[in-house]
mmCIF file of C-alpha atoms in Angstrom:
data_model
loop_
_atom_site.group_PDB
_atom_site.id
_atom_site.type_symbol
_atom_site.label_atom_id
_atom_site.label_comp_id
_atom_site.label_asym_id
_atom_site.label_seq_id
_atom_site.Cartn_x
_atom_site.Cartn_y
_atom_site.Cartn_z
ATOM 1 C CA UNK A 398 -83.879 -6.314 -4.744
ATOM 2 C CA UNK A 399 -86.539 -8.982 -4.061
ATOM 3 C CA UNK A 400 -86.903 -11.684 -6.686
ATOM 4 C CA UNK A 401 -90.401 -10.531 -7.506
ATOM 5 C CA UNK A 402 -89.219 -6.986 -8.137
ATOM 6 C CA UNK A 403 -86.477 -8.265 -10.343
ATOM 7 C CA UNK A 404 -88.943 -10.331 -12.397
ATOM 8 C CA UNK A 405 -91.284 -7.356 -12.735
ATOM 9 C CA UNK A 406 -88.450 -4.983 -13.768
ATOM 10 C CA UNK A 407 -87.237 -7.380 -16.467
ATOM 11 C CA UNK A 408 -90.740 -8.054 -17.700
ATOM 12 C CA UNK A 409 -91.461 -4.334 -18.062
ATOM 13 C CA UNK A 410 -88.165 -3.636 -19.750
ATOM 14 C CA UNK A 411 -89.080 -6.287 -22.389
ATOM 15 C CA UNK A 412 -92.540 -4.737 -22.854
ATOM 16 C CA UNK A 413 -94.246 -7.985 -21.726
ATOM 17 C CA UNK A 414 -97.592 -8.307 -20.001
ATOM 18 C CA UNK A 415 -98.039 -10.621 -17.096
ATOM 19 C CA UNK A 416 -99.962 -12.990 -19.371
ATOM 20 C CA UNK A 417 -97.086 -12.886 -21.883
ATOM 21 C CA UNK A 418 -94.631 -13.940 -19.209
ATOM 22 C CA UNK A 419 -96.838 -16.507 -17.497
ATOM 23 C CA UNK A 420 -97.354 -18.405 -20.709
ATOM 24 C CA UNK A 421 -98.874 -21.822 -20.213
ATOM 25 C CA UNK A 422 -96.889 -23.101 -17.250
ATOM 26 C CA UNK A 423 -98.097 -20.784 -14.499
ATOM 27 C CA UNK A 424 -101.198 -18.555 -14.003
ATOM 28 C CA UNK A 425 -101.172 -14.857 -14.309
ATOM 29 C CA UNK A 426 -102.439 -14.636 -10.693
ATOM 30 C CA UNK A 427 -99.460 -16.719 -9.542
ATOM 31 C CA UNK A 428 -97.063 -14.434 -11.380
ATOM 32 C CA UNK A 429 -98.727 -11.362 -9.900
ATOM 33 C CA UNK A 430 -98.279 -12.883 -6.371
ATOM 34 C CA UNK A 431 -94.608 -13.510 -7.102
ATOM 35 C CA UNK A 432 -94.074 -9.975 -8.385
ATOM 36 C CA UNK A 433 -95.803 -8.538 -5.298
ATOM 37 C CA UNK A 434 -93.660 -10.580 -2.946
ATOM 38 C CA UNK A 435 -96.548 -12.567 -1.479
ATOM 39 C CA UNK A 436 -95.339 -15.798 -2.996
ATOM 40 C CA UNK A 437 -91.973 -17.295 -3.906
ATOM 41 C CA UNK A 438 -91.422 -19.262 -7.106
ATOM 42 C CA UNK A 439 -90.254 -22.831 -6.899
ATOM 43 C CA UNK A 440 -86.948 -23.614 -8.615
ATOM 44 C CA UNK A 441 -88.656 -25.102 -11.750
ATOM 45 C CA UNK A 442 -90.845 -21.960 -11.923
ATOM 46 C CA UNK A 443 -87.812 -19.702 -11.497
ATOM 47 C CA UNK A 444 -86.036 -21.600 -14.335
ATOM 48 C CA UNK A 445 -89.153 -21.228 -16.509
ATOM 49 C CA UNK A 446 -89.452 -17.490 -15.928
ATOM 50 C CA UNK A 447 -85.712 -16.980 -16.471
ATOM 51 C CA UNK A 448 -86.041 -18.720 -19.817
ATOM 52 C CA UNK A 449 -89.019 -16.565 -20.797
ATOM 53 C CA UNK A 450 -87.074 -13.460 -19.810
ATOM 54 C CA UNK A 451 -83.890 -14.628 -21.561
ATOM 55 C CA UNK A 452 -81.655 -14.266 -18.515
ATOM 56 C CA UNK A 453 -79.676 -16.756 -16.443
ATOM 57 C CA UNK A 454 -81.754 -18.149 -13.552
ATOM 58 C CA UNK A 455 -78.885 -17.108 -11.328
ATOM 59 C CA UNK A 456 -79.736 -13.504 -12.059
ATOM 60 C CA UNK A 457 -83.202 -13.947 -10.619
ATOM 61 C CA UNK A 458 -81.872 -15.816 -7.532
ATOM 62 C CA UNK A 459 -78.819 -13.642 -6.954
ATOM 63 C CA UNK A 460 -78.081 -11.805 -3.798
ATOM 64 C CA UNK A 461 -77.812 -8.058 -4.024
ATOM 65 C CA UNK A 462 -74.009 -8.074 -4.422
ATOM 66 C CA UNK A 463 -74.166 -10.589 -7.278
ATOM 67 C CA UNK A 464 -76.880 -8.722 -9.205
ATOM 68 C CA UNK A 465 -74.419 -6.449 -10.994
ATOM 69 C CA UNK A 466 -72.493 -9.448 -12.321
ATOM 70 C CA UNK A 467 -75.561 -10.839 -13.965
ATOM 71 C CA UNK A 468 -76.648 -7.448 -15.340
ATOM 72 C CA UNK A 469 -73.203 -7.093 -16.895
ATOM 73 C CA UNK A 470 -73.140 -10.624 -18.288
ATOM 74 C CA UNK A 471 -76.471 -10.141 -20.006
ATOM 75 C CA UNK A 472 -75.695 -6.637 -21.203
ATOM 76 C CA UNK A 473 -72.117 -7.092 -22.600
ATOM 77 C CA UNK A 474 -73.004 -8.593 -25.995
ATOM 78 C CA UNK A 475 -75.035 -5.485 -26.849
ATOM 79 C CA UNK A 476 -72.388 -3.220 -25.350
ATOM 80 C CA UNK A 477 -69.620 -4.822 -27.352
ATOM 81 C CA UNK A 478 -71.688 -4.655 -30.563
ATOM 82 C CA UNK A 479 -72.425 -0.926 -30.118
ATOM 83 C CA UNK A 480 -68.713 -0.233 -29.446
ATOM 84 C CA UNK A 481 -67.593 -2.207 -32.507
ATOM 85 C CA UNK A 482 -70.106 -0.257 -34.627
ATOM 86 C CA UNK A 483 -68.747 3.013 -33.176
ATOM 87 C CA UNK A 484 -72.179 3.809 -31.797
ATOM 88 C CA UNK A 485 -70.579 5.550 -28.807
ATOM 89 C CA UNK A 486 -73.787 7.257 -27.575
ATOM 90 C CA UNK A 487 -75.666 3.936 -27.684
ATOM 91 C CA UNK A 488 -72.773 2.147 -25.897
ATOM 92 C CA UNK A 489 -72.757 4.710 -23.158
ATOM 93 C CA UNK A 490 -76.531 4.445 -22.747
ATOM 94 C CA UNK A 491 -76.104 0.681 -22.392
ATOM 95 C CA UNK A 492 -73.408 1.193 -19.803
ATOM 96 C CA UNK A 493 -75.642 3.542 -17.860
ATOM 97 C CA UNK A 494 -78.393 0.938 -17.885
ATOM 98 C CA UNK A 495 -76.231 -1.408 -15.794
ATOM 99 C CA UNK A 496 -76.777 0.837 -12.838
ATOM 100 C CA UNK A 497 -74.300 2.078 -10.241
ATOM 101 C CA UNK A 498 -71.972 -0.939 -10.329
ATOM 102 C CA UNK A 499 -68.735 -0.466 -12.252
ATOM 103 C CA UNK A 500 -65.523 -2.391 -12.822
ATOM 104 C CA UNK A 501 -62.257 -1.969 -14.699
ATOM 105 C CA UNK A 502 -63.508 -3.222 -18.062
ATOM 106 C CA UNK A 503 -66.600 -1.049 -18.023
ATOM 107 C CA UNK A 504 -64.592 2.067 -17.007
ATOM 108 C CA UNK A 505 -62.182 1.406 -19.898
ATOM 109 C CA UNK A 506 -65.088 1.152 -22.311
ATOM 110 C CA UNK A 507 -66.629 4.326 -20.903
ATOM 111 C CA UNK A 508 -63.429 6.260 -21.298
ATOM 112 C CA UNK A 509 -63.000 5.197 -24.928
ATOM 113 C CA UNK A 510 -66.682 5.817 -25.716
ATOM 114 C CA UNK A 511 -66.591 9.337 -24.278
ATOM 115 C CA UNK A 512 -63.372 10.034 -26.284
ATOM 116 C CA UNK A 513 -65.159 8.687 -29.455
ATOM 117 C CA UNK A 514 -68.102 10.876 -28.673
ATOM 118 C CA UNK A 515 -65.823 13.909 -28.430
ATOM 119 C CA UNK A 516 -64.374 13.122 -31.854
ATOM 120 C CA UNK A 517 -67.865 12.776 -33.298
ATOM 121 C CA UNK A 518 -68.909 16.111 -31.766
ATOM 122 C CA UNK A 519 -65.767 17.788 -33.186
ATOM 123 C CA UNK A 520 -66.508 16.455 -36.655
ATOM 124 C CA UNK A 521 -70.102 17.917 -36.409
ATOM 125 C CA UNK A 522 -68.847 21.257 -35.200
ATOM 126 C CA UNK A 523 -70.285 20.924 -31.701
ATOM 127 C CA UNK A 524 -67.230 22.054 -29.801
ATOM 128 C CA UNK A 525 -68.701 22.510 -26.320
ATOM 129 C CA UNK A 526 -70.026 18.971 -26.450
ATOM 130 C CA UNK A 527 -66.580 17.836 -27.506
ATOM 131 C CA UNK A 528 -64.942 19.559 -24.566
ATOM 132 C CA UNK A 529 -67.432 18.092 -22.104
ATOM 133 C CA UNK A 530 -67.003 14.616 -23.495
ATOM 134 C CA UNK A 531 -63.178 14.872 -23.274
ATOM 135 C CA UNK A 532 -63.457 15.810 -19.607
ATOM 136 C CA UNK A 533 -65.778 12.818 -18.957
ATOM 137 C CA UNK A 534 -63.336 10.555 -20.754
ATOM 138 C CA UNK A 535 -60.461 11.850 -18.626
ATOM 139 C CA UNK A 536 -62.408 11.224 -15.421
ATOM 140 C CA UNK A 537 -63.226 7.688 -16.553
ATOM 141 C CA UNK A 538 -59.497 6.880 -16.933
ATOM 142 C CA UNK A 539 -59.128 7.278 -13.135
ATOM 143 C CA UNK A 540 -61.585 4.479 -12.458
ATOM 144 C CA UNK A 541 -59.721 1.545 -13.922
ATOM 145 C CA UNK A 542 -56.463 -0.310 -13.287
ATOM 146 C CA UNK A 543 -55.724 -0.403 -16.998
ATOM 147 C CA UNK A 544 -52.878 1.890 -18.115
ATOM 148 C CA UNK A 545 -54.604 4.666 -19.983
ATOM 149 C CA UNK A 546 -51.804 7.253 -19.992
ATOM 150 C CA UNK A 547 -51.928 7.176 -23.881
ATOM 151 C CA UNK A 548 -55.566 8.232 -23.786
ATOM 152 C CA UNK A 549 -54.991 10.984 -21.240
ATOM 153 C CA UNK A 550 -52.265 12.350 -23.484
ATOM 154 C CA UNK A 551 -54.577 12.324 -26.528
ATOM 155 C CA UNK A 552 -57.278 14.099 -24.486
ATOM 156 C CA UNK A 553 -54.833 16.765 -23.417
ATOM 157 C CA UNK A 554 -53.639 17.325 -26.991
ATOM 158 C CA UNK A 555 -57.250 17.739 -28.126
ATOM 159 C CA UNK A 556 -57.994 20.206 -25.306
ATOM 160 C CA UNK A 557 -55.001 22.219 -26.373
ATOM 161 C CA UNK A 558 -56.183 22.459 -29.890
ATOM 162 C CA UNK A 559 -59.782 23.363 -28.951
ATOM 163 C CA UNK A 560 -58.662 25.995 -26.559
ATOM 164 C CA UNK A 561 -56.566 27.536 -29.404
ATOM 165 C CA UNK A 562 -59.823 28.038 -31.343
ATOM 166 C CA UNK A 563 -61.464 29.916 -28.472
ATOM 167 C CA UNK A 564 -60.505 30.847 -24.952
ATOM 168 C CA UNK A 565 -63.933 29.767 -23.788
ATOM 169 C CA UNK A 566 -63.238 26.115 -24.620
ATOM 170 C CA UNK A 567 -61.480 25.085 -21.405
ATOM 171 C CA UNK A 568 -61.156 21.810 -19.533
ATOM 172 C CA UNK A 569 -62.623 21.481 -16.035
ATOM 173 C CA UNK A 570 -60.334 18.602 -15.027
ATOM 174 C CA UNK A 571 -56.937 19.106 -16.688
ATOM 175 C CA UNK A 572 -54.471 21.723 -15.569
ATOM 176 C CA UNK A 573 -52.808 24.121 -17.979
ATOM 177 C CA UNK A 574 -49.349 22.491 -17.678
ATOM 178 C CA UNK A 575 -50.638 19.037 -18.540
ATOM 179 C CA UNK A 576 -52.407 20.400 -21.603
ATOM 180 C CA UNK A 577 -49.438 22.478 -22.719
ATOM 181 C CA UNK A 578 -46.918 19.621 -22.476
ATOM 182 C CA UNK A 579 -49.032 16.830 -23.932
ATOM 183 C CA UNK A 580 -47.620 14.874 -26.849
ATOM 184 C CA UNK A 581 -49.314 11.870 -28.413
ATOM 185 C CA UNK A 582 -50.050 10.023 -31.577
ATOM 186 C CA UNK A 583 -52.953 7.779 -32.442
ATOM 187 C CA UNK A 584 -56.079 8.496 -34.390
ATOM 188 C CA UNK A 585 -56.477 10.921 -37.297
ATOM 189 C CA UNK A 586 -57.605 13.762 -35.017
ATOM 190 C CA UNK A 587 -54.573 13.693 -32.732
ATOM 191 C CA UNK A 588 -52.092 13.154 -35.572
ATOM 192 C CA UNK A 589 -53.504 16.103 -37.433
ATOM 193 C CA UNK A 590 -53.277 18.301 -34.328
ATOM 194 C CA UNK A 591 -49.625 17.210 -33.722
ATOM 195 C CA UNK A 592 -48.764 17.880 -37.370
ATOM 196 C CA UNK A 593 -50.196 21.387 -36.986
ATOM 197 C CA UNK A 594 -48.167 21.905 -33.821
ATOM 198 C CA UNK A 595 -45.004 20.778 -35.609
ATOM 199 C CA UNK A 596 -45.616 23.049 -38.578
ATOM 200 C CA UNK A 597 -46.164 26.099 -36.282
ATOM 201 C CA UNK A 598 -42.947 25.225 -34.416
ATOM 202 C CA UNK A 599 -40.807 25.121 -37.548
ATOM 203 C CA UNK A 600 -40.884 21.429 -38.236
ATOM 204 C CA UNK A 601 -42.586 21.011 -41.637
ATOM 205 C CA UNK A 602 -41.405 17.469 -42.109
ATOM 206 C CA UNK A 603 -44.042 16.201 -39.652
ATOM 207 C CA UNK A 604 -46.752 17.843 -41.700
ATOM 208 C CA UNK A 605 -45.242 16.492 -44.933
ATOM 209 C CA UNK A 606 -45.297 12.971 -43.407
ATOM 210 C CA UNK A 607 -48.923 13.310 -42.455
ATOM 211 C CA UNK A 608 -49.885 14.426 -45.999
ATOM 212 C CA UNK A 609 -48.119 11.292 -47.403
ATOM 213 C CA UNK A 610 -49.654 8.899 -44.917
ATOM 214 C CA UNK A 611 -53.169 10.322 -45.251
ATOM 215 C CA UNK A 612 -53.030 11.369 -48.927
ATOM 216 C CA UNK A 613 -56.444 12.236 -50.337
ATOM 217 C CA UNK A 614 -58.038 13.244 -47.035
ATOM 218 C CA UNK A 615 -59.260 16.779 -46.369
ATOM 219 C CA UNK A 616 -56.876 17.196 -43.472
ATOM 220 C CA UNK A 617 -53.922 16.280 -45.636
ATOM 221 C CA UNK A 618 -55.060 18.738 -48.325
ATOM 222 C CA UNK A 619 -55.226 21.509 -45.820
ATOM 223 C CA UNK A 620 -51.724 20.691 -44.434
ATOM 224 C CA UNK A 621 -50.407 20.643 -47.994
ATOM 225 C CA UNK A 622 -51.813 24.148 -48.554
ATOM 226 C CA UNK A 623 -50.210 25.297 -45.262
ATOM 227 C CA UNK A 624 -46.834 23.985 -46.449
ATOM 228 C CA UNK A 625 -47.200 26.018 -49.644
ATOM 229 C CA UNK A 626 -48.077 29.061 -47.537
ATOM 230 C CA UNK A 627 -45.029 28.519 -45.411
ATOM 231 C CA UNK A 628 -42.917 28.623 -48.595
ATOM 232 C CA UNK A 629 -44.704 31.895 -49.527
ATOM 233 C CA UNK A 630 -46.463 30.233 -52.540
ATOM 234 C CA UNK A 631 -49.722 32.000 -51.787
ATOM 235 C CA UNK A 632 -51.076 31.606 -55.352
ATOM 236 C CA UNK A 633 -50.636 27.842 -55.239
ATOM 237 C CA UNK A 634 -51.982 27.629 -51.674
ATOM 238 C CA UNK A 635 -55.026 29.645 -52.639
ATOM 239 C CA UNK A 636 -55.730 27.328 -55.546
ATOM 240 C CA UNK A 637 -55.321 24.253 -53.373
ATOM 241 C CA UNK A 638 -57.620 25.715 -50.669
ATOM 242 C CA UNK A 639 -60.303 26.636 -53.221
ATOM 243 C CA UNK A 640 -60.147 23.086 -54.574
ATOM 244 C CA UNK A 641 -60.624 21.783 -50.997
ATOM 245 C CA UNK A 642 -63.488 24.224 -50.478
ATOM 246 C CA UNK A 643 -65.242 22.768 -53.502
ATOM 247 C CA UNK A 644 -65.168 19.203 -52.104
ATOM 248 C CA UNK A 645 -68.651 17.848 -51.210
ATOM 249 C CA UNK A 646 -67.376 16.228 -48.037
ATOM 250 C CA UNK A 647 -66.217 19.521 -46.574
ATOM 251 C CA UNK A 648 -69.237 20.438 -44.534
ATOM 252 C CA UNK A 649 -69.817 22.707 -41.485
ATOM 253 C CA UNK A 650 -67.173 22.203 -38.851
ATOM 254 C CA UNK A 651 -63.807 23.301 -37.578
ATOM 255 C CA UNK A 652 -61.987 22.361 -40.822
ATOM 256 C CA UNK A 653 -64.286 24.735 -42.761
ATOM 257 C CA UNK A 654 -63.513 27.435 -40.256
ATOM 258 C CA UNK A 655 -59.793 26.821 -40.622
ATOM 259 C CA UNK A 656 -59.963 26.802 -44.456
ATOM 260 C CA UNK A 657 -61.828 30.139 -44.434
ATOM 261 C CA UNK A 658 -59.087 31.584 -42.298
ATOM 262 C CA UNK A 659 -56.344 30.221 -44.619
ATOM 263 C CA UNK A 660 -58.132 31.687 -47.686
ATOM 264 C CA UNK A 661 -58.506 35.046 -45.946
ATOM 265 C CA UNK A 662 -54.755 35.132 -45.432
ATOM 266 C CA UNK A 663 -53.966 34.016 -48.962
ATOM 267 C CA UNK A 664 -56.304 36.594 -50.541
ATOM 268 C CA UNK A 665 -54.624 39.351 -48.482
ATOM 269 C CA UNK A 666 -51.186 38.195 -49.609
ATOM 270 C CA UNK A 667 -52.486 38.076 -53.215
ATOM 271 C CA UNK A 668 -53.915 41.633 -52.903
ATOM 272 C CA UNK A 669 -57.565 40.586 -53.207
ATOM 273 C CA UNK A 670 -58.782 42.439 -50.202
ATOM 274 C CA UNK A 671 -62.501 42.256 -51.140
ATOM 275 C CA UNK A 672 -62.420 38.454 -51.039
ATOM 276 C CA UNK A 673 -60.328 38.530 -47.876
ATOM 277 C CA UNK A 674 -62.944 40.658 -46.145
ATOM 278 C CA UNK A 675 -65.750 38.333 -47.292
ATOM 279 C CA UNK A 676 -64.027 35.238 -45.887
ATOM 280 C CA UNK A 677 -63.149 37.148 -42.666
ATOM 281 C CA UNK A 678 -66.838 37.900 -42.013
ATOM 282 C CA UNK A 679 -67.941 34.355 -42.906
ATOM 283 C CA UNK A 680 -65.302 32.847 -40.669
ATOM 284 C CA UNK A 681 -66.571 34.834 -37.697
ATOM 285 C CA UNK A 682 -70.062 33.529 -38.324
ATOM 286 C CA UNK A 683 -68.838 29.959 -38.418
ATOM 287 C CA UNK A 684 -67.007 30.447 -35.135
ATOM 288 C CA UNK A 685 -70.148 31.780 -33.523
ATOM 289 C CA UNK A 686 -72.006 28.630 -34.559
ATOM 290 C CA UNK A 687 -69.177 26.388 -33.436
ATOM 291 C CA UNK A 688 -69.365 27.955 -29.945
ATOM 292 C CA UNK A 689 -73.128 27.647 -29.538
ATOM 293 C CA UNK A 690 -74.384 26.184 -26.376
ATOM 294 C CA UNK A 691 -76.128 22.864 -27.195
#
């Protein structure tokens, strides 16, 4: 990219007019000539313009192969800030703004951001978006030298769980064996899934450990109710689930869908077939919304 094109691109990205950028040191006509490539700035002028644009002068003078380095250097403070604030969509947008260039650090950030985006989508009940973000995260793990086997395992665990909710929620990049055999620990989402897997496979101690470690959370409350159901205490489980259902923080999403299914089962076991039927119908309505194309 010609130095004039680079100056113009930066100026426009900062919503500056030519008069804004020219200031008092050069004329607007001179700046226009520089941007159109009919004049080259002297070194003092290049330093002045770089200062006005808040970029290193080296970025303006860089050869094409060095341009990505300067874009990254100027963009990383905002990228790190967005990542620290868990603004994964904003962080990904900033990564995209760097252009086609990539390196190991940026690929690592992209993989973690896509995984974070998948968790956020899951929490909001947007399951197809979650599946797509998990696949993008998995692809990003192949573009860095950093060891990200731990993240690939988490992604596979999450895919297994989502596919158990609906056969239409499938990965485009992981094979069935990798998903089936995945085993990982890490954030609340993966640990919850692994606790469910353990409970279904006859190992209630893992679920009990989760409820102790995350006592007070909605996921721990649901697991506690499942443990009661496994012990055939359907009256106690029903009461626990109704208490969970009354919590303000339980909003639309997968957990609500699961709680409705648990309550349907408990009501049947407690011979309240009318309520079981009501929750069965409501549960199907939730699933339809969870599977909507966004």
